[in-house]
Each structure stands twice: as C-alpha cells, then as structure tokens.
C-alpha cells in the first residue's frame, strides 16, 4: 500500500481474466493468493507472485461474495445469484461437487466466515435478509436476523474481529448492527442525506476496537458512525441518528468501502470507477479534505434535479418534443389515446395524469372534469404531487407553467418523468439510471464488430448500435452481417422500422437528424434506448417468468419424481424387511455343525452383502424425504405425506423390528453353534470312552467263564484268587467310566442330540455288559473261594494224616525191628508166650475184634513192613529234598504249601528221634 500510495507503482495485472464484471475479491491469510468472482459465473484463483491462474471454479450463476476460512487457506465460501452458498476445497478437483451450505430461490449477495469460530458463516440474501449458518447443519440457518422484519433485502454482511457482532446493509434501510446470538438489532445508524437504494454496496467495521462502522451512500458520500458504548442508546428503535464523520469527495454513488487496521486507512470506490484512500494523517503528495474540496473537475455529474434545471435553462430542449411526444404516445396508446402537441395536450392535466397512471401502474386522485383554469391547475398539481411522491424534486416547475403551455417547463417535466420512470429504475449489476443503461448497452453490444458504445450521442450515429441491440435479442429480425458501417441511414431506418413493426417501440428519432447532427441529442437517444431496454427487459422478464415457470414445473416434476422414488423405495424396502424378518425368526435347529456353519455363513453374507445396500437405501430414503420436504417448504408447497404405512417413522419401526430379529437370530445362531460344539464334543467323548471301555471288556466275559480252577492246586487257586481280586479292583476302577458314559449319554439326550438312538443303544449294550461282568465276577469269586476252601480242607486232612502217621510209622518200624530180631529163649513157654513189641502202641479195644486174646499181629506186621519199606524209600531222598530251592521260584501260595509240608516233615523227623537213640543204644550194647 505504501508503494501504491507514494511511489505510484504500476499495478500488477493478473493473467487470469474474467469475461465480465468482477464483483468480489478475497485473499488468503498470507496474501499470496487472491480469489476473484464475478458476472461470468466463475471464481478464479490467482497466484500473486507469479500472476498465474492456479484454478477455476465454475458456478451456475454470477458470484457476488467470497470468503476464505480463517484457519484453512484451502477452504473458501462463495455466494451467488443462483441462491446457493457453496463451500469449496481448492485441494480437490474444481469439477467436483462442492458442499452446499444454503440453497434459496433468491440470490445471496454476501458471505463471511466467523473469524473466531470458522464453522459459523454469515450471509446476506436479497429476500431472506441476514442469516447465521453452521457448516455442520446445512440447508437450515441457525438464526435469521431482523426481528419482525427478517424478510429484508440484504446486500452486505460483516463480522467484527471478535466474531461477536454482525454489521449488515439492507436496501432502502439504514445499516444495522446485531449481536450474533440475538435476532433483534443492537443499533441502526442513520443520517440526513444517507440513502441506499440504487446500487449494491458494502459495509465494514473500523477502528482499533471495531468501534466504528462505514458505509457508502447514494448521495456520493462515505458515512462513518461510532457504535455507542451504552447499549440502551439510540432511543426508540435504537437508531443512532447523526454520523460521526461524513467523508466527501466522490463524484458519484459510493459502493465499496474497506478499513485497513494496520495503517488506519480507508479505501472507497463507486460508480465513478475511482478508488479513494482516506487517512487520519496527512500523506505527502495527496490532496483533498473532509469537505470534499478536490482539484479534479474534469467532468461533472448531475443529480436528477440538476438535469431538470439543465433542460429548463438549455435552448436545445425544444428539439426534444418529437422524441418525448413519441415516448408519451407509446404509453398513452395503451389507454386508447395519444397526444399531438406535447405542450398543448398536457395543459388540462388529464392526459398527464393518465400517462402517469399508465407508466406507474397506480391510480391517481380523481381528476377534475371542469374546463376552467383552476380545474386544470388542480389536475396538473395532482400529477406533480404524484411525481414528487416518487422521490423526484421538481425544480422551478409549477402547475401554472404547464397550464400556460410553457414548452421548456413541459419538456423539463416530461424529461423528469422519463428519468424517474424509464431510466432511474434501470439497474445493471451495481449501476443504475444513466450509467446502468449505458452498461446494459455495452454488455449487449460487446460481441458485435464495429460497435463501441461509450455514450448516448455519437456512439449511435452509424445505427449499428441499435441494430446490434435488436439482433442480440431477436436475431431473426435483422441480418446483421449485411449491415455496413458506412451506411448509417440504412442502418438507422432498418432499426427504427423493425423496432416499430416487431417490437412495438414507436419511432422516436429521425435518421436524417441523427446523421446530419455532429452530436445527436443525448436525452433523445437515452429515451429511445430506454424503450429498447424496457421492451427487451420485459421480454426477458417474460422469458425469465417462463423460465421460472419451467423451473417451477421442473421442480414440481422433480418433486413428484422424488415422491414416486420415495414411495417405490419405501415399498421395496418394506417388502424386503417383510421377507427378511421371517427368515431371521426361523429358529429350526440343525443336526450337524456343518449345517449350522452354513447358516452362520448365510447370515454373514446377509450382513456383508445384502444388508449394506438396504442401509444405503434407507439413508437415501431419509435424505430424499428431507430434501423433498425442504424443497416443498422453500416452494411454499404443502409438506409431502407418504401413503399409509410408508412414513419414515413406519420404516424406522420396521427397521427396528428387523434389527431386533437380526440380533435374536445372531444370538440363537451362536447359542446353537455352541450347543452343537458341545454335542459334538460330548459325542466324541462318548465314542472315545465307549471304545476304550469296549476294548477293555473284550474277552473279559470269556475269561470269567473259564473253569481253570477245577484242576488247579491250592496254590494255583490262591493265585487265581489274587488275580481275581486284581480284576475286581480293575472292574471297580472302570465303574466311573461306565457311569461317565451313561452320564454323557444322558446329557446328549437332554441336549437333543440327533444320533441319540445309536448312542442310547451303545450305552445300553455297555451297561448290560457291565451288569453281566459283575454277575460273572461274583460267580467266579464264589467258585474260587469254594474250591479254595475244599483244597484247604484236603490239605488240612493231609497234614493231620501226616501228623498221625508219624507215631504209627515209628511203631511199625519198631515192630518190624522186633519181628526181625532173633529171639533167645530158655524155655518153650517163652516162645509160646508172645513178646510184646516195644514199638507197638497199646491198642484200644473198640469191638470184639480187638480183645486181649485175639490180636491182629499178622496185619500189624504187614503194616510195619510196608511202613518200613516206605520209610526206607523216603529216607533215601530226604537230604536231596531238603537241599531243593524250589521256594525261590514259588508263589506266595506255593510257599505256604511248602511250609505246611515242611512242618509235616519236621513232625516225621521228631518221630524218628527214638529210632536213632535205639540204634545208638544197640550199637553201644554190641560193643
């Protein structure tokens, strides 16, 4: 800025060029990039250092406002004439679909990010006024400001540096200040002379604490107000009357204003296409002051009143009567009348009032029908009062001059009417009246060769400008390619004839007068061109209306299509839910894990493949419903009511039932799989235990049924008993396994195992076999014990026999010895007297066979002989028998049998003690 102000450096021209007016600019935080938007329906992103174009973001209509996010230079917002506020990310493709924050039927003129809370944005809409938006809640504003007057035409909105207040400009209303949390104004600012009606303007805060506000005005001045510190200031309506400062110096309407907080400078610009810099400090090489005294007087601009004065004081005004008459007749013929002489036919005021009613579309006061002068003056005064009520000041024009037929006054009055009703309301982009009409002509004729409209006089002399205007709007009426610049009369007459014949624009100019005049009359040209503007703007309005109707019809068709799509989508979704819920509620169990795994896989496929598209359909259904309701609300149409049972709530309820059934089905599947896993585990466990048990019992019945004990000795019997006891212990140990097998079979039955019959049959077989084993075991034990007892009895008898046989054997041996001994007798009686054997025990008499007289000596002797023989044989193997080590390999029972046998041998040995002693005694006697 310092270089621009003091060094007068040449501005840098960026390479990216718009095709029409530029309406808005925005810089990023580092001032390295600049965004520009305008009437050519695009935003261009420029690089400041290289001047290159970085990107272009196409819009559907003119762009009026831009704002860059204060926290992210890649994000910017745009507001446009199509009624949308869009959020763009320059990192993404410019051809992609941006985020739509707002979509209204009316244009958005301004948008700004909150400098502290960037998720909030403020907007100014041409019909909906000022609004506050949250990016997280698009399509619906958080707050609409203005109190009871929220439906206002707003053109500019700005946050203060803290983001706590909003400053807004509204058409035909003073600037207004809002707290962002309240829709009611904090203050309104006004001053005598301030007016905002003609052009699009901006506003801004100023000062180191944002304690001032700035706004341009239609009266060519820049106004500054101080924001009161007292929130109750301003009185009724909180209107701050009286500006803190009025900056004068512009020569036309002031539109744009900005405050630089670093240099405390103000920049302003307007219709005159000059930027003015205002500083609180005197700047070297600069001129001007607060009173607007400037040295540049190269051109003068006039107000409406000054134009009227010029007409009254200019002798050339009388030359306008032809044009003005034609212009008046173009309107009066709509009422079925016309004028011939402009200064005479308006004298009674009747046609003047009728003209005003036709061009304004309003009813004036009832005219006086009398012929007297007072009646005419009254009618003319009514017409002049009506003109004054439209904001037009009539300088030096009175009813008496019109009644008296004063040509200057009459022409001045007609020119004032033309300016007010035909030219003033012309508004093109940010210009109005004459400059707006000139800009409209420039825009319409820009594509045409040899046409350069710079004014309302010499630029029209060759007639190509008129032909270009007609061709631009009705190309079928004129063959523009055949026109020549060097034939102005043909061009002018062609344009005038075509306009009168096809466009209903009366011929207000004479071709010869225009060609033959060095400088054609500006007012006549303006009047005639304004007729083109209204004719084409009317057609354009009709076309716009038709387009709007088409758009409305298209919107209605789109809404109807959305309704049909909603109904179909809702019906299909509900039908799918209706078919799916019974499948999810089917709890028929499967017998195998494989079948249940297949069901689980089907359920996963449902979750992974079938349900997600339906979730998207449901979301799209809700989006379509909300979008449709929003469109209907914005179009003032009644809300859409789906058919019965297809409301969003019905779909949500059905979806809730689906979710509940799905949850229950999933839980059932998992429980069933766990149950089948448990069953498979139990069945496998049953099979393993049963197989082990069956392998163990294999051959046991045959073993228990053996009768090996019948031929066994006592020691073998005892060994078999020990072995049987071991088997019984093993059998008892297997009792738990049998019980476990039975318990598993019982559990499989309780869990409804599909192969329960085979399990039960096997279990029953095992139990029956077990019972049989128990019975056989008991039976074998009894047999073994009985055999053992029998053999023990026999063994005991044998021992008793051995014990009893030893003394008898000794006696027998003695008897044998006695029988073998040689008797020495001295008498026959000794021979006849039987000698008692010392070895024979006394015999008891147990019957008549054994008495003292009859003794069985022969038998005794035989027995003794046999015993001796036996003892001799036995004695021959005693030492070998005692030296045997058969006990080393004997079992416990065999050891016990050997001990008993040894005891018998010891008894026998003791019985032979006497014999040894006798042998020793005989040997001694023999010596």
Coordinates of C-alpha atoms in Angstrom, one line a residue, residues 834 845 847-857:
X834 CA 4.1 -163.7 72.6
X845 CA -10.5 -152.2 72.2
X847 CA -15.1 -154.0 69.5
X848 CA -14.9 -157.7 69.8
X849 CA -12.3 -158.0 67.1
X850 CA -9.6 -156.4 69.3
X851 CA -9.5 -158.1 72.6
X852 CA -6.6 -159.4 74.6
X853 CA -6.8 -162.9 73.3
X854 CA -7.1 -162.1 69.6
X855 CA -4.6 -159.5 68.3
X856 CA -4.2 -158.9 64.5
X857 CA -0.5 -159.4 64.5

